[in-house]
Every structure is written in C-alpha cells, then in structure tokens.
Amino acid sequence: NGTLKQLNIPSLQLAALDGTLINAKAILYNVTDTVNLGYDITIFNSSLPKADLLKFLPLNNKLDAKLPPIVNFSTHLKGNLKNTVAENINISSNSFKLSGKGEIKNIDKPTALQYNVTIVNSRIEKSFIMAIVPPGTIPASVNLPEVMMVTGAAKGDMNNVQPNVTLRGSYGEAKVKGFIHHFKDPEKAVYDLTFSTHDFAVGKLIKQDTVIGNLSFSGHAKGKGFNYKTMVAQIKGQVTNVGYNNYDYKNILLNASLNSGEIITDGSIDDPNIKLNYTATANVKGNYPNGELTLTVDTIQLQPLYFYKDTLNASFKAYIKAPDLDPENMNLYAEIDRTKINIRNKLYALDSII
C-alpha cells in the first residue's frame, strides 16, 4: 500500500534457489526515481541452506562436508543506492556467529567507498574458515585456533583503515588499535598503531609449540613507510613473558628508531636467569649493512634456561663494529671483555678477546 513516493510493504516472503527463505517488511521511497530511490527494510527469520551458500563460493569439492547445513540471518537495512546502514546484523550457524552493525558510503563509486563496521559479538570455528577460504590462502606453516571470537570496530576506505579490534579464542588474546593511511603505497603509508597479546599461543599458531610457548606483549609503532631502507618510524615493545625452549623469559624491552636507512636501537632483558642490555646502530641504505653493537651481559645461567645440563653461568661485555659486511670484502672488529664464567661451580676470569 502507499504511493510511488512511499510504498509500504508490510509483509514479504521470498523463497528461491534450493531453499533460501527471506522474510521481510519494507518501505520504499521514490520508487520511480532511480537517482533518489531509498529503502527501509527489516529482514527477520531468514535462512540460507548450504546448497545455496555453495553457489556463492569458489568450486571446491571439500566444501560440502565443512560448511554448516544452514545459516540464519536477520538485519535492518536503511539507505539508498549511494549509502546504506545495516543495524542489528545477526548471522548464526553451528560454526559461525556474528552480531553487529555497519555503514557503507559511496556504493556507486568503488574507488571512493567508505565503511564503518562494528562487531559486537562473534564466534568463528576453524572449520568454517577452512571451508570458505580458497585452498592455499592460509600458509601450511600456520595452524589456526579451533575457536576465534572477534569484537571491535574498523572504519576506513580503499586506502585507509582505522582498526580497534580484539581477537580472543583458544590461543589467547590479541588487540590492535590505531590507523594506517595510504597502505597501498609502502613508501607513503602513515601509521600509528598500538598492539598487544595476552598469553597468546604463538608457537601453536606457527606450528612450533615444541620450541615456542605463549607470548604476552605490548607495543607501539608510529611512522611513515614500510620499506626498512626508507621508512621513518619509532617502535617500542615490551614483552612481559615469552616461552622458548620450555622456559618463560620475562621483562624484555625493545626500542628502535628508523630514519631512511639509519637505525638506532636499544633494549634489555631483566629475567632471573638472564640480565642484559644493548645499544646498537646500523646503516642499511646500501647493498650491505654496517653497524655497531655494545652488549653487556650481567648474568646468564644456561642450566635453568635448558641450554646446558650442568651449572654454566657467565657475564661479559662485548663490542662489535662492522664497517662493511660485504661477504667478499668483510671488515669486522669484535672485542669481548670482563668475562667471568662459572662452570660446575668453578670460577674463571678471562682476559680481553679481540
């Protein structure tokens, strides 16, 4: 009922393909005006069976066994042919659930497309991801967690993104917040990102869990460019703990400043069984890098770190200068000083080694 200016459709049911069912009610505005056509559509109690979902995915004979038998969905769409808002998005199946909202602008101009998406709640099983992504998309060295839950928001366009996203699941928690502008151009990209993990099973993710354990980490990266030879950036990182070789290393700090191929970095480890600090500079502009490193090891105890079966502790200071690392013309100077070693409770002091 209504007019061509505002057409009311109080009830609409569409049954199509091999079982897809859409229940909706709608208001259409300016029906005869393709430029100013608008809509306000509520979709509820609707479903998409696996047989129809397969029609929208790349041909893969293994998909049929992995996809959920049916996907239920509902939402509220409001907008026109240029901009649309989707509220109360709810999608659910036995291996994938999502609720949220979103907005898309400039639909008629793909290069100027803008989006603003909020995920209120989600639950994604590994089997669902493996079913819908093309074979070979996920590297063989990566083992996804069995369950993932994503919340947060992301907005941007085809060359800019502003995420504020949290990933939780069977591997732990990871967060990222900030922005990346001009990400299509590795030289012009500008970014300011904070990121963190809490007890995240990095080893399981990269199939190295017999060596690498969980990681709790926070960091910040701000700069321009992704090419390490030309980028200008400040990077800071703090590792609360990271598992390696069945030992949890604690209190690791890292700072780095990159300026068009000039790198200045310092860091430290303040762990009960390894305490050290370093400062280093490097120039990576040319074909081969050059640099300097000063490393002070106050103590390292190899037995509790599972690198030696008996007592083997050491402390030393090292200085390395490498004006040229060209393999055919290598120029390297190294000095190790103040060396003290405890082997099976026997103490040794060494002279400088150059």
XYZ file of C-alpha atoms in Angstrom:
354
model
C 0.000 0.000 0.000
C 1.011 3.639 -0.331
C 2.172 5.668 -3.287
C 5.152 5.668 -5.632
C 6.602 8.327 -3.340
C 6.362 5.962 -0.351
C 5.420 2.355 -0.912
C 4.734 0.258 2.204
C 5.248 -3.495 2.063
C 4.146 -4.820 5.472
C 4.954 -8.441 4.701
C 7.174 -10.056 2.099
C 8.381 -13.623 1.805
C 10.841 -14.809 -0.824
C 11.660 -18.464 -1.420
C 14.333 -19.091 -4.007
C 17.114 -21.343 -5.271
C 17.347 -24.601 -3.283
C 15.686 -23.500 -0.074
C 16.712 -19.921 0.699
C 13.962 -18.186 2.660
C 13.761 -14.433 3.271
C 11.080 -12.839 5.450
C 10.927 -9.066 5.368
C 8.937 -5.884 5.629
C 9.901 -2.742 3.777
C 9.242 0.866 2.933
C 10.441 2.051 -0.473
C 10.834 5.740 -1.263
C 10.812 7.436 -4.691
C 10.168 4.164 -6.490
C 10.212 5.693 -9.976
C 13.279 7.848 -9.321
C 16.407 5.719 -9.727
C 18.623 8.555 -8.519
C 16.741 9.153 -5.259
C 15.415 5.649 -4.623
C 15.505 4.864 -0.900
C 14.623 1.921 1.307
C 13.976 0.861 4.887
C 13.986 -2.938 5.018
C 13.756 -5.246 8.012
C 14.793 -8.846 7.384
C 13.882 -11.446 10.026
C 13.654 -15.209 10.492
C 15.548 -15.791 7.241
C 17.845 -18.625 6.276
C 20.331 -19.751 3.643
C 20.930 -23.517 3.256
C 24.304 -24.995 2.460
C 23.222 -25.905 -1.071
C 22.665 -22.212 -1.874
C 25.703 -20.981 0.037
C 27.848 -23.199 -2.173
C 26.614 -21.290 -5.228
C 28.342 -18.125 -3.984
C 31.691 -19.744 -3.148
C 34.571 -20.975 -5.364
C 34.121 -24.524 -6.628
C 35.648 -26.893 -4.098
C 34.529 -30.483 -3.662
C 35.564 -30.455 0.022
C 33.285 -27.558 0.939
C 30.125 -29.626 1.162
C 31.369 -31.548 4.187
C 32.735 -28.489 6.038
C 30.047 -25.838 5.637
C 27.194 -25.551 8.169
C 23.906 -27.085 6.983
C 22.070 -23.764 7.314
C 22.871 -20.098 8.044
C 20.211 -17.986 9.763
C 20.247 -14.212 9.428
C 18.374 -11.008 10.197
C 19.127 -7.293 9.899
C 17.690 -3.821 9.362
C 18.819 -2.002 6.181
C 18.209 1.672 5.602
C 19.563 3.918 2.887
C 19.685 4.479 -0.854
C 21.763 3.479 -3.872
C 24.711 5.552 -2.594
C 24.768 4.934 1.152
C 23.369 2.229 3.375
C 23.245 1.488 7.089
C 22.834 -2.039 8.441
C 21.725 -2.303 12.057
C 21.078 -5.330 14.241
C 23.021 -7.687 11.996
C 22.671 -11.222 13.316
C 24.142 -14.206 11.486
C 24.288 -17.659 13.062
C 25.097 -21.245 12.226
C 26.635 -24.157 14.074
C 30.191 -22.965 13.243
C 29.829 -19.202 12.731
C 28.004 -16.489 14.672
C 28.170 -12.716 14.325
C 26.228 -9.738 15.606
C 26.972 -6.117 14.840
C 26.226 -3.165 12.626
C 27.766 -1.359 9.681
C 27.621 1.563 7.311
C 28.777 1.830 3.709
C 29.054 5.108 1.810
C 29.646 5.868 -1.874
C 28.435 2.468 -3.048
C 28.129 3.868 -6.560
C 31.798 4.948 -6.570
C 34.011 1.946 -5.736
C 37.225 3.985 -5.569
C 35.622 6.327 -3.004
C 33.905 3.573 -0.996
C 33.891 4.126 2.775
C 32.925 1.720 5.544
C 32.347 1.717 9.288
C 31.816 -1.710 10.839
C 31.235 -2.698 14.464
C 31.303 -6.297 15.637
C 29.502 -6.645 18.950
C 29.969 -10.371 19.276
C 31.195 -13.258 17.169
C 32.263 -16.872 17.311
C 34.101 -18.427 14.393
C 35.279 -22.004 14.258
C 38.363 -23.048 12.368
C 36.319 -25.465 10.249
C 34.202 -22.587 8.888
C 37.253 -20.525 7.837
C 38.938 -23.512 6.222
C 35.746 -24.174 4.297
C 35.295 -20.723 2.758
C 38.854 -19.559 2.003
C 40.419 -20.776 -1.259
C 42.955 -23.612 -0.923
C 46.484 -22.302 -0.333
C 45.313 -18.982 1.120
C 46.440 -19.932 4.628
C 50.137 -20.976 4.625
C 50.912 -24.566 5.546
C 53.048 -23.258 8.431
C 50.001 -21.676 10.127
C 47.620 -23.606 12.379
C 44.512 -21.544 13.165
C 42.905 -21.814 16.619
C 39.863 -24.046 16.845
C 37.685 -21.146 18.032
C 38.035 -17.378 17.451
C 35.959 -14.516 18.837
C 36.345 -11.075 17.266
C 34.934 -7.863 18.730
C 35.554 -4.204 17.998
C 35.338 -1.805 15.083
C 37.047 -0.844 11.844
C 36.444 2.093 9.561
C 38.146 3.454 6.505
C 38.179 3.265 2.738
C 40.089 1.545 -0.051
C 43.426 3.053 1.072
C 42.963 3.815 4.764
C 41.919 1.761 7.766
C 41.324 2.553 11.423
C 41.019 -0.660 13.480
C 40.120 -1.145 17.124
C 39.814 -4.907 17.244
C 40.190 -7.638 19.851
C 40.722 -11.287 18.954
C 40.089 -13.920 21.624
C 39.918 -17.658 21.399
C 41.581 -20.937 22.150
C 45.045 -19.372 21.578
C 44.624 -16.396 23.922
C 44.024 -12.698 23.254
C 45.399 -10.145 20.765
C 44.467 -6.483 20.241
C 45.268 -3.777 17.707
C 44.203 -0.120 17.719
C 45.196 2.884 15.640
C 45.316 3.740 11.950
C 47.115 3.093 8.682
C 46.755 5.679 5.916
C 47.798 5.123 2.275
C 48.522 1.440 2.967
C 48.602 0.578 -0.735
C 51.864 2.523 -1.136
C 54.697 1.081 1.038
C 56.642 4.342 0.705
C 53.809 6.762 1.592
C 51.961 4.701 4.195
C 51.491 6.538 7.510
C 50.600 4.632 10.671
C 50.162 4.889 14.412
C 49.340 1.524 15.959
C 49.289 0.007 19.408
C 49.118 -3.756 19.687
C 49.215 -6.331 22.433
C 48.829 -10.010 23.182
C 47.982 -11.753 26.428
C 49.139 -15.311 26.911
C 48.858 -15.835 23.148
C 49.959 -19.246 21.860
C 52.343 -18.086 19.134
C 54.046 -21.470 18.960
C 50.769 -23.239 18.209
C 49.894 -20.639 15.579
C 53.120 -21.242 13.631
C 53.326 -24.976 14.434
C 56.403 -24.529 16.616
C 54.865 -25.178 20.030
C 57.589 -27.687 20.997
C 60.028 -24.741 20.994
C 57.982 -21.532 21.309
C 55.376 -21.017 24.026
C 52.909 -18.265 24.860
C 53.547 -14.538 24.448
C 52.345 -11.548 26.496
C 53.451 -8.420 24.687
C 52.588 -4.764 24.125
C 53.983 -2.426 21.519
C 53.615 0.827 19.631
C 54.670 1.707 16.088
C 54.398 5.192 14.620
C 55.897 6.331 11.379
C 55.861 6.514 7.618
C 56.673 3.768 5.142
C 57.155 0.010 5.308
C 60.439 -0.231 3.377
C 63.167 -0.587 6.019
C 65.641 1.269 3.781
C 63.495 4.409 3.529
C 60.963 4.312 6.387
C 60.908 6.816 9.242
C 59.450 5.268 12.380
C 59.582 4.877 16.143
C 58.943 1.394 17.525
C 58.631 0.333 21.146
C 57.941 -3.113 22.516
C 57.650 -4.723 25.928
C 57.474 -8.477 26.402
C 56.056 -9.403 29.790
C 56.790 -13.045 29.144
C 57.518 -15.339 26.222
C 58.075 -19.065 26.242
C 61.092 -20.521 24.473
C 62.714 -23.922 24.905
C 60.390 -24.720 27.845
C 61.365 -21.548 29.737
C 59.335 -18.351 30.205
C 61.546 -15.306 29.613
C 60.344 -12.187 31.425
C 60.727 -8.408 31.175
C 62.132 -7.778 27.701
C 62.262 -4.196 26.400
C 62.990 -3.041 22.836
C 63.197 0.447 21.318
C 64.063 1.258 17.729
C 64.288 4.427 15.682
C 64.445 4.123 11.894
C 65.308 7.107 9.732
C 65.750 6.471 6.000
C 68.097 3.539 6.468
C 69.700 4.717 9.715
C 68.707 2.537 12.675
C 69.261 3.231 16.367
C 68.062 0.621 18.837
C 68.430 -0.357 22.467
C 66.895 -2.947 24.711
C 67.221 -5.086 27.806
C 66.221 -8.341 29.469
C 65.591 -8.379 33.204
C 64.891 -12.045 33.893
C 66.052 -14.007 36.972
C 68.301 -16.136 34.764
C 69.401 -13.656 32.123
C 70.078 -9.956 32.604
C 71.491 -7.928 29.735
C 71.241 -4.656 27.876
C 72.398 -3.480 24.492
C 72.700 -0.434 22.254
C 73.205 -0.674 18.523
C 73.313 1.435 15.390
C 73.125 0.302 11.789
C 73.064 1.711 8.287
C 71.070 -0.393 5.832
C 70.915 2.033 2.905
C 73.443 0.206 0.748
C 73.644 -3.323 -0.618
C 75.328 -4.490 2.598
C 74.682 -3.093 6.088
C 77.203 -1.708 8.546
C 76.816 -1.055 12.236
C 77.981 -1.146 15.854
C 76.783 -3.122 18.853
C 77.548 -2.822 22.544
C 76.227 -5.721 24.614
C 76.518 -6.062 28.393
C 75.523 -9.402 29.892
C 75.329 -9.059 33.661
C 74.404 -12.686 34.066
C 73.230 -15.639 32.029
C 72.548 -19.030 33.609
C 72.306 -21.684 30.944
C 71.116 -24.599 33.089
C 67.703 -23.146 34.103
C 67.330 -21.926 30.519
C 67.701 -25.571 29.387
C 70.750 -24.916 27.235
C 73.185 -26.880 29.420
C 72.712 -29.857 31.738
C 75.079 -28.622 34.464
C 75.926 -25.260 36.017
C 77.204 -22.832 33.407
C 76.884 -19.145 34.231
C 78.579 -16.229 32.542
C 78.889 -12.450 32.418
C 80.740 -10.319 29.873
C 80.761 -7.169 27.784
C 81.019 -7.280 24.007
C 81.662 -4.585 21.426
C 81.281 -5.282 17.719
C 81.952 -2.854 14.896
C 81.230 -3.831 11.301
C 82.094 -1.062 8.813
C 81.433 -3.414 5.888
C 79.546 -6.724 5.805
C 80.121 -7.422 2.131
C 80.970 -11.169 2.144
C 83.754 -10.557 -0.378
C 85.235 -7.609 1.495
C 84.163 -8.086 5.086
C 85.532 -5.690 7.712
C 84.622 -6.716 11.255
C 86.060 -5.907 14.675
C 84.921 -7.677 17.848
C 86.058 -7.305 21.456
C 84.861 -9.327 24.454
C 85.902 -8.043 27.883
C 85.228 -8.570 31.602
C 84.379 -12.214 31.041
C 83.545 -14.357 34.073
C 82.428 -17.953 33.773
C 81.135 -20.392 36.385
C 81.335 -23.994 35.188
C 80.176 -26.601 37.695
C 80.827 -24.082 40.482
C 84.382 -23.393 39.319
C 85.078 -19.725 38.594
C 87.139 -18.496 35.652
C 88.077 -14.956 34.612
C 89.250 -14.349 31.050
C 91.323 -11.577 29.575
C 90.021 -9.467 26.737
C 89.391 -11.303 23.498
C 89.831 -9.317 20.294
